[in-house]
Tab-separated table of C-alpha atoms and ligand atoms in Angstrom:
chain	number	residue	atom	x	y	z
A	1	UNK	CA	118.950	82.686	77.316
A	2	UNK	CA	115.531	84.339	78.019
A	3	UNK	CA	114.182	87.331	76.105
A	4	UNK	CA	111.081	89.381	76.679
A	5	UNK	CA	109.735	92.689	76.565
A	6	UNK	CA	110.020	93.516	79.613
A	7	UNK	CA	112.217	92.386	82.477
A	8	UNK	CA	111.066	94.111	85.649
A	9	UNK	CA	114.251	94.637	88.202
A	10	UNK	CA	112.177	94.065	91.893
A	11	UNK	CA	109.018	93.244	93.075
A	12	UNK	CA	107.443	95.656	96.054
A	13	UNK	CA	104.244	97.188	95.069
A	14	UNK	CA	105.876	99.100	92.708
A	15	UNK	CA	107.561	96.353	90.838
A	16	UNK	CA	104.814	94.287	90.348
A	17	UNK	CA	102.483	97.521	89.305
A	18	UNK	CA	104.680	97.935	85.924
A	19	UNK	CA	104.311	94.184	85.744
A	20	UNK	CA	100.743	94.413	85.616
A	21	UNK	CA	99.945	96.869	83.798
A	22	UNK	CA	102.288	96.182	81.045
A	23	UNK	CA	101.270	92.504	80.252
A	24	UNK	CA	97.865	93.922	80.862
A	25	UNK	CA	99.127	95.963	77.304
A	26	UNK	CA	100.303	92.924	75.696
A	27	UNK	CA	103.616	92.881	76.395
A	28	UNK	CA	106.019	90.130	77.671
A	29	UNK	CA	106.766	90.294	81.446
A	30	UNK	CA	109.380	88.874	83.178
A	31	UNK	CA	109.575	90.388	87.576
A	32	UNK	CA	112.361	89.274	89.082
A	33	UNK	CA	112.821	89.758	92.979
A	34	UNK	CA	113.317	86.302	95.713
A	35	UNK	CA	109.833	88.054	97.704
A	36	UNK	CA	107.979	89.288	95.791
A	37	UNK	CA	105.141	91.188	97.329
A	38	UNK	CA	107.639	91.890	100.209
A	39	UNK	CA	109.075	95.187	100.105
A	40	UNK	CA	108.995	98.456	101.624
A	41	UNK	CA	105.242	98.021	101.825
A	42	UNK	CA	105.733	95.207	104.245
A	43	UNK	CA	106.572	98.118	106.787
A	44	UNK	CA	104.707	100.864	105.264
A	45	UNK	CA	101.755	102.014	107.021
A	46	UNK	CA	99.231	102.232	103.888
A	47	UNK	CA	98.487	106.501	103.718
A	48	UNK	CA	97.192	107.334	100.975
A	49	UNK	CA	98.169	111.352	102.316
A	50	UNK	CA	98.878	113.803	98.791
A	51	UNK	CA	97.973	116.786	101.116
A	52	UNK	CA	99.399	115.672	104.309
A	53	UNK	CA	101.969	114.510	103.096
A	54	UNK	CA	102.765	117.692	101.415
A	55	UNK	CA	105.613	119.813	102.212
A	56	UNK	CA	106.766	123.066	100.951
A	57	UNK	CA	108.526	123.709	97.373
A	58	UNK	CA	106.605	119.949	96.728
A	59	UNK	CA	103.872	121.146	93.907
A	60	UNK	CA	104.688	118.645	91.826
A	61	UNK	CA	104.729	115.719	93.698
A	62	UNK	CA	101.705	117.190	95.226
A	63	UNK	CA	99.682	117.225	91.653
A	64	UNK	CA	101.345	113.509	90.990
A	65	UNK	CA	100.072	112.310	94.200
A	66	UNK	CA	96.377	113.581	93.490
A	67	UNK	CA	96.337	112.112	89.777
A	68	UNK	CA	97.664	108.780	91.682
A	69	UNK	CA	94.811	108.894	94.707
A	70	UNK	CA	92.032	109.727	92.249
A	71	UNK	CA	92.938	105.946	91.267
A	72	UNK	CA	93.489	103.985	93.838
A	73	UNK	CA	89.472	103.098	94.513
A	74	UNK	CA	88.994	102.034	90.704
A	75	UNK	CA	92.388	100.971	91.339
A	76	UNK	CA	91.200	98.839	93.621
A	77	UNK	CA	88.496	96.797	92.508
A	78	UNK	CA	90.066	96.036	89.528
A	79	UNK	CA	92.479	93.908	91.784
A	80	UNK	CA	89.727	92.737	94.290
A	81	UNK	CA	87.481	92.027	90.853
A	82	UNK	CA	90.766	90.700	89.304
A	83	UNK	CA	92.049	88.296	92.251
A	84	UNK	CA	88.912	87.907	94.915
A	85	UNK	CA	91.118	89.795	97.499
A	86	UNK	CA	90.635	92.305	99.586
A	87	UNK	CA	92.705	95.682	99.600
A	88	UNK	CA	92.103	96.873	102.767
A	89	UNK	CA	91.657	99.939	101.747
A	90	UNK	CA	89.209	102.982	103.403
A	91	UNK	CA	87.731	106.378	102.453
A	92	UNK	CA	88.702	106.930	106.202
A	93	UNK	CA	89.781	110.402	105.416
A	94	UNK	CA	92.912	112.133	108.095
A	95	UNK	CA	92.867	114.548	110.769
A	96	UNK	CA	96.044	116.609	111.040
A	97	UNK	CA	96.183	117.277	114.857
A	98	UNK	CA	98.591	119.433	117.353
A	99	UNK	CA	99.941	119.758	120.722
A	100	UNK	CA	101.687	122.824	123.019
A	101	UNK	CA	101.020	126.316	121.034
A	102	UNK	CA	104.293	125.862	119.131
A	103	UNK	CA	102.622	122.764	117.022
A	104	UNK	CA	99.539	124.673	116.750
A	105	UNK	CA	101.550	127.565	115.376
A	106	UNK	CA	103.465	125.063	112.875
A	107	UNK	CA	100.297	123.304	112.238
A	108	UNK	CA	97.964	126.141	111.276
A	109	UNK	CA	100.581	127.459	108.504
A	110	UNK	CA	100.797	123.967	106.692
A	111	UNK	CA	96.662	124.550	106.918
A	112	UNK	CA	97.557	128.425	105.418
A	113	UNK	CA	100.352	126.633	102.561
A	114	UNK	CA	97.280	123.974	101.405
A	115	UNK	CA	94.480	126.299	101.420
A	116	UNK	CA	96.561	128.694	99.159
A	117	UNK	CA	96.881	125.503	96.936
A	118	UNK	CA	93.430	125.069	97.087
A	119	UNK	CA	93.231	121.818	98.459
A	120	UNK	CA	90.583	121.028	100.372
A	121	UNK	CA	90.973	121.605	104.263
A	122	UNK	CA	89.366	122.219	106.716
A	123	UNK	CA	90.717	123.221	110.578
A	124	UNK	CA	89.279	122.535	113.722
A	125	UNK	CA	89.891	123.483	116.821
A	126	UNK	CA	90.566	120.942	120.034
A	127	UNK	CA	87.484	120.572	120.828
A	128	UNK	CA	86.168	119.962	117.428
A	129	UNK	CA	89.038	117.512	117.204
A	130	UNK	CA	88.280	115.389	120.518
A	131	UNK	CA	84.511	115.293	118.742
A	132	UNK	CA	85.211	113.736	116.082
A	133	UNK	CA	88.059	110.378	118.517
A	134	UNK	CA	87.177	111.007	121.735
A	135	UNK	CA	90.255	109.267	122.155
A	136	UNK	CA	92.229	112.205	122.094
A	137	UNK	CA	93.860	113.828	124.979
A	138	UNK	CA	91.971	116.528	126.400
A	139	UNK	CA	95.976	118.796	125.891
A	140	UNK	CA	95.130	118.832	121.707
A	141	UNK	CA	95.683	122.864	120.274
A	142	UNK	CA	93.753	121.878	116.708
A	143	UNK	CA	94.046	120.083	113.775
A	144	UNK	CA	92.786	120.468	110.693
A	145	UNK	CA	90.433	117.077	108.546
A	146	UNK	CA	92.003	116.391	105.125
A	147	UNK	CA	88.149	114.237	103.790
A	148	UNK	CA	90.573	113.167	100.830
A	149	UNK	CA	93.401	111.624	102.161
A	150	UNK	CA	92.485	107.873	103.085
A	151	UNK	CA	94.702	104.528	103.409
A	152	UNK	CA	94.881	100.554	102.488
A	153	UNK	CA	96.641	97.990	103.954
A	154	UNK	CA	100.000	97.699	101.818
A	155	UNK	CA	100.895	94.154	102.873
A	156	UNK	CA	97.671	92.765	101.644
A	157	UNK	CA	98.049	95.005	98.397
A	158	UNK	CA	101.066	93.423	98.107
A	159	UNK	CA	99.286	89.857	97.995
A	160	UNK	CA	96.866	91.172	95.527
A	161	UNK	CA	99.499	92.882	93.322
A	162	UNK	CA	101.927	88.988	93.350
A	163	UNK	CA	98.198	87.173	92.683
A	164	UNK	CA	97.212	89.525	89.403
A	165	UNK	CA	99.981	89.486	88.029
A	166	UNK	CA	100.484	85.587	87.872
A	167	UNK	CA	96.592	85.316	86.943
A	168	UNK	CA	98.145	88.211	83.849
A	169	UNK	CA	100.612	86.064	82.533
A	170	UNK	CA	103.386	87.627	83.789
A	171	UNK	CA	106.666	85.011	84.628
A	172	UNK	CA	107.255	85.846	87.726
A	173	UNK	CA	111.290	84.875	88.643
A	174	UNK	CA	112.160	84.158	93.177
A	175	UNK	CA	115.205	85.424	92.171
A	176	UNK	CA	118.104	88.076	92.831
A	177	UNK	CA	118.823	90.165	90.445
A	178	UNK	CA	123.383	90.147	90.564
A	179	UNK	CA	123.898	93.197	88.231
A	180	UNK	CA	122.154	95.150	84.734
A	181	UNK	CA	123.844	93.529	81.856
A	182	UNK	CA	125.218	96.359	79.633
A	183	UNK	CA	126.258	95.413	75.332
A	184	UNK	CA	128.529	98.176	74.479
A	185	UNK	CA	128.303	99.545	78.005
A	186	UNK	CA	125.781	101.874	77.904
A	187	UNK	CA	122.834	100.338	76.823
A	188	UNK	CA	120.946	98.023	78.933
A	189	UNK	CA	119.923	94.674	77.567
A	190	UNK	CA	118.746	92.736	80.251
A	191	UNK	CA	120.082	90.922	84.378
A	192	UNK	CA	122.139	88.695	85.166
A	193	UNK	CA	120.969	86.518	88.436
A	194	UNK	CA	122.706	86.028	91.635
A	195	UNK	CA	122.769	81.823	89.994
A	196	UNK	CA	124.775	83.254	86.814
A	197	UNK	CA	120.958	82.846	84.240
A	198	UNK	CA	121.223	85.930	81.919
A	199	UNK	CA	117.803	86.938	80.449
A	200	UNK	CA	117.532	89.594	77.901
A	201	UNK	CA	114.746	91.492	77.480
A	202	UNK	CA	114.168	94.690	74.993
A	203	UNK	CA	113.766	96.808	78.366
A	204	UNK	CA	114.858	97.066	82.029
A	205	UNK	CA	112.751	98.314	84.627
A	206	UNK	CA	114.669	99.864	88.151
A	207	UNK	CA	112.634	99.300	90.501
A	208	UNK	CA	114.408	97.718	93.549
A	209	UNK	CA	113.217	100.458	95.902
A	210	UNK	CA	116.401	101.915	98.000
A	211	UNK	CA	118.600	99.392	96.434
A	212	UNK	CA	118.217	101.125	92.679
A	213	UNK	CA	121.465	103.075	93.338
A	214	UNK	CA	123.809	100.127	93.637
A	215	UNK	CA	122.689	98.083	91.673
A	216	UNK	CA	126.674	96.218	89.561
A	217	UNK	CA	126.795	96.892	85.474
A	218	UNK	CA	126.388	100.407	85.158
A	219	UNK	CA	130.099	103.599	85.667
A	220	UNK	CA	129.556	104.474	88.924
A	221	UNK	CA	128.775	107.463	88.406
A	222	UNK	CA	126.028	106.834	86.173
A	223	UNK	CA	123.664	104.979	89.265
A	224	UNK	CA	120.529	106.678	90.616
A	225	UNK	CA	120.344	109.052	93.005
A	226	UNK	CA	118.592	106.793	95.579
A	227	UNK	CA	119.997	106.549	99.201
A	228	UNK	CA	117.714	104.500	102.032
A	229	UNK	CA	115.392	105.843	104.167
A	230	UNK	CA	115.082	104.565	107.068
A	231	UNK	CA	111.645	104.196	109.065
A	232	UNK	CA	110.442	101.970	112.478
A	233	UNK	CA	106.312	101.275	112.787
A	234	UNK	CA	105.110	99.823	115.918
A	235	UNK	CA	102.308	98.169	115.177
A	236	UNK	CA	99.621	97.200	118.385
A	237	UNK	CA	95.824	96.079	118.073
A	238	UNK	CA	92.563	98.688	118.877
A	239	UNK	CA	90.197	97.230	121.193
A	240	UNK	CA	86.526	98.556	120.985
A	241	UNK	CA	86.167	101.565	124.018
A	242	UNK	CA	83.669	100.903	125.743
A	243	UNK	CA	81.320	103.730	127.439
A	244	UNK	CA	77.365	104.596	127.129
A	245	UNK	CA	77.775	103.676	123.472
A	246	UNK	CA	81.115	101.400	121.776
A	247	UNK	CA	83.032	103.189	120.066
A	248	UNK	CA	86.036	102.516	117.943
A	249	UNK	CA	89.438	103.179	119.821
A	250	UNK	CA	90.538	105.233	116.799
A	251	UNK	CA	87.935	105.954	113.024
A	252	UNK	CA	90.416	108.160	110.920
A	253	UNK	CA	94.363	108.708	110.213
A	254	UNK	CA	96.106	110.848	112.493
A	255	UNK	CA	98.855	113.398	111.690
A	256	UNK	CA	100.491	114.889	114.119
A	257	UNK	CA	102.498	117.253	115.612
A	258	UNK	CA	103.606	116.362	119.609
A	259	UNK	CA	106.143	119.378	121.076
A	260	UNK	CA	107.880	119.494	117.701
A	261	UNK	CA	107.739	115.729	116.700
A	262	UNK	CA	105.650	114.227	113.948
A	263	UNK	CA	103.901	110.887	113.896
A	264	UNK	CA	100.577	109.549	112.382
A	265	UNK	CA	98.421	106.737	113.119
A	266	UNK	CA	96.427	104.526	110.691
A	267	UNK	CA	93.483	102.093	111.411
A	268	UNK	CA	92.402	99.640	109.751
A	269	UNK	CA	88.881	97.956	109.377
A	270	UNK	CA	90.106	94.390	110.774
A	271	UNK	CA	91.741	96.872	114.429
A	272	UNK	CA	95.562	96.493	113.465
A	273	UNK	CA	96.378	100.709	114.523
A	274	UNK	CA	100.030	101.305	113.077
A	275	UNK	CA	102.345	103.949	114.076
A	276	UNK	CA	105.161	105.729	112.734
A	277	UNK	CA	107.464	106.426	111.786
A	278	UNK	CA	111.048	107.292	112.184
A	279	UNK	CA	113.258	109.398	109.821
A	280	UNK	CA	116.571	107.892	109.752
A	281	UNK	CA	119.871	108.391	107.410
A	282	UNK	CA	121.548	105.036	108.724
A	283	UNK	CA	122.128	103.262	105.376
A	284	UNK	CA	121.081	99.759	105.064
A	285	UNK	CA	120.314	98.636	108.383
A	286	UNK	CA	116.433	98.057	109.717
A	287	UNK	CA	117.482	97.144	113.260
A	288	UNK	CA	114.480	98.451	115.606
A	289	UNK	CA	115.188	99.809	118.601
A	290	UNK	CA	114.486	100.954	122.022
A	291	UNK	CA	115.027	105.469	121.059
A	292	UNK	CA	113.372	104.186	118.230
A	293	UNK	CA	109.914	103.096	119.542
A	294	UNK	CA	109.583	104.907	122.733
A	295	UNK	CA	110.160	107.834	121.008
A	296	UNK	CA	107.288	106.846	119.127
A	297	UNK	CA	105.126	104.769	121.627
A	298	UNK	CA	106.300	108.241	123.894
A	299	UNK	CA	104.606	111.034	121.477
A	300	UNK	CA	101.994	108.218	120.407
A	301	UNK	CA	100.399	108.354	124.368
A	302	UNK	CA	100.823	111.887	124.690
A	303	UNK	CA	98.612	112.220	121.867
A	304	UNK	CA	96.184	109.052	122.977
A	305	UNK	CA	96.476	108.863	125.914
A	306	UNK	CA	94.697	104.945	126.334
A	307	UNK	CA	97.404	104.087	123.291
A	308	UNK	CA	99.929	102.300	125.637
A	309	UNK	CA	97.244	99.597	127.622
A	310	UNK	CA	97.176	99.256	123.726
A	311	UNK	CA	98.139	94.758	122.934
A	312	UNK	CA	101.810	95.175	120.677
A	313	UNK	CA	101.347	93.120	117.312
A	314	UNK	CA	105.075	93.989	115.626
A	315	UNK	CA	107.662	96.592	115.357
A	316	UNK	CA	109.649	96.818	111.938
A	317	UNK	CA	111.940	99.211	110.156
A	318	UNK	CA	111.819	99.749	105.758
A	319	UNK	CA	113.409	101.560	103.844
A	320	UNK	CA	112.572	103.829	102.038
A	321	UNK	CA	113.411	105.096	98.738
A	322	UNK	CA	114.968	108.234	99.082
A	323	UNK	CA	116.325	111.242	96.310
A	324	UNK	CA	117.567	114.491	96.377
A	325	UNK	CA	113.886	116.781	95.839
A	326	UNK	CA	112.200	113.202	97.574
A	327	UNK	CA	109.751	113.144	94.557
A	328	UNK	CA	110.637	109.624	92.443
A	329	UNK	CA	112.288	109.030	89.576
A	330	UNK	CA	110.316	107.535	86.469
A	331	UNK	CA	110.802	106.736	82.926
A	332	UNK	CA	114.110	106.549	80.360
A	333	UNK	CA	117.357	106.856	81.915
A	334	UNK	CA	120.668	108.112	79.907
A	335	UNK	CA	120.839	104.048	79.509
A	336	UNK	CA	118.574	103.119	76.238
A	337	UNK	CA	117.404	99.878	77.253
A	338	UNK	CA	116.937	100.909	81.170
A	339	UNK	CA	113.906	102.199	82.816
A	340	UNK	CA	113.229	103.695	85.594
A	341	UNK	CA	109.816	102.949	88.743
A	342	UNK	CA	111.602	103.901	91.334
A	343	UNK	CA	112.554	106.670	94.126
A	344	UNK	CA	109.436	107.139	95.361
A	345	UNK	CA	109.982	108.201	98.768
A	346	UNK	CA	108.182	108.835	101.809
A	347	UNK	CA	105.088	108.493	99.327
A	348	UNK	CA	105.242	104.830	97.527
A	349	UNK	CA	102.265	103.179	98.519
A	350	UNK	CA	100.048	106.320	97.216
A	351	UNK	CA	102.075	106.640	94.023
A	352	UNK	CA	101.853	102.915	92.763
A	353	UNK	CA	98.494	102.693	90.854
A	354	UNK	CA	99.774	106.330	88.452
A	355	UNK	CA	103.166	105.355	88.715
A	356	UNK	CA	102.555	101.313	87.030
A	357	UNK	CA	100.243	103.071	84.343
A	358	UNK	CA	103.073	105.599	83.223
A	359	UNK	CA	105.303	103.145	83.463
A	360	UNK	CA	103.065	101.223	81.614
A	361	UNK	CA	102.224	103.247	78.887
A	362	UNK	CA	105.708	103.863	78.326
A	363	UNK	CA	107.148	100.875	77.282
A	364	UNK	CA	104.010	100.015	74.739
A	365	UNK	CA	103.982	104.135	73.432
A	366	UNK	CA	107.261	105.072	74.107
A	367	UNK	CA	105.812	108.344	75.511
A	368	UNK	CA	105.598	109.008	79.424
A	369	UNK	CA	102.538	110.296	80.134
A	370	UNK	CA	102.171	114.435	81.029
A	371	UNK	CA	101.791	113.660	84.622
A	372	UNK	CA	104.414	111.635	85.027
A	373	UNK	CA	107.054	113.509	82.826
A	374	UNK	CA	108.315	115.849	85.258
A	375	UNK	CA	109.602	113.237	86.442
A	376	UNK	CA	112.497	111.287	84.919
A	377	UNK	CA	115.585	111.263	85.881
A	378	UNK	CA	117.379	113.719	83.483
A	379	UNK	CA	116.840	116.015	85.919
A	380	UNK	CA	119.394	114.474	88.048
A	381	UNK	CA	121.693	111.741	86.331
A	382	UNK	CA	124.625	112.947	83.538
A	383	UNK	CA	123.607	112.194	79.877
A	384	UNK	CA	125.670	109.414	78.213
A	385	UNK	CA	128.086	111.978	76.294
A	386	UNK	CA	128.913	113.846	79.760
A	387	UNK	CA	129.467	111.147	81.289
A	388	UNK	CA	131.645	109.294	79.173
A	389	UNK	CA	133.566	111.826	78.178
B	401	LIG	N1	104.180	107.620	104.297
B	401	LIG	C1	105.134	107.608	105.605
B	401	LIG	C2	105.744	107.588	105.768
B	401	LIG	O1	106.990	107.457	105.079
B	401	LIG	O2	106.302	107.593	107.098
């Protein structure tokens, strides 16, 4: 039997950030994952987009996203300083464009909504959009430039977080959690691994992404309301476009409404171009389908006609941990000893710094910082007295 201050179940970038920040506060931390650094981040494009991801009714999530975005430059600088590893962070901004008249009307409304919230966003004509991104199709009708929505490379970020955890003294156990351990049916005291080892901990942090509602050990009606939302993506290799002046195929994140469908493209400094993403309620299925890839490439080519000339590197599918209100589950649960750091849905990469800080603060001081307080699982899960009645 092993005992520790904090046991983090799940080693995607959220679990790793929680483990790192907790170890920095002097806690003894064990992290449980068969392949740390390769969660949903392995598929994610890595847009850091609190403004251009904003949906109606998600203002509290916007504030959390902005807080995390503001921390990103320092977060990755500290990671690189500690590990020597680059994270691919680029302060490139995001252009969101519309293809036809209906798409333009939709984007215009979103732009007005952003402005009412006091966000920095600039309306551009189609010509102005093409001046910024000359490979855009001539039909693009207009768009918004959001200078503060950037990008990071989630795969590089995962590798850097594994390395920084190792250096910070986190015990990385490359095993899967089989169940949560409970003392009296309600207090969580650790987890059991697949080979039967019991790992005891003062606090257990559930950071298992889409699987966070699946882990046995709690009464089924008390599990966290997390479900998988499938996203397929395509990775391409950009070439420099040769003309009077060589120029990049795409300079900044590009989002688009294309005849009512939503896509995005994230161009990295190393030439990789990520095109995403489908939103599918298919349970834990991660099959890449011909239809999913077809729709992404079809809409991508309408937007950037040169796209289908690019070499295809990879197609894959990941699972976003969705919640009923699209916002994460952060902090104490109804179960003494069990802390949530999950349910980040479309914003896991963006919310990594703020989640690491908030959960580490909670573990070390017993108090959740103000920006994370609206996101406790209490908004969905019954209290212990309710479900034991
Ligand atoms: N944040 C982009 C996505 O989830 O597809």
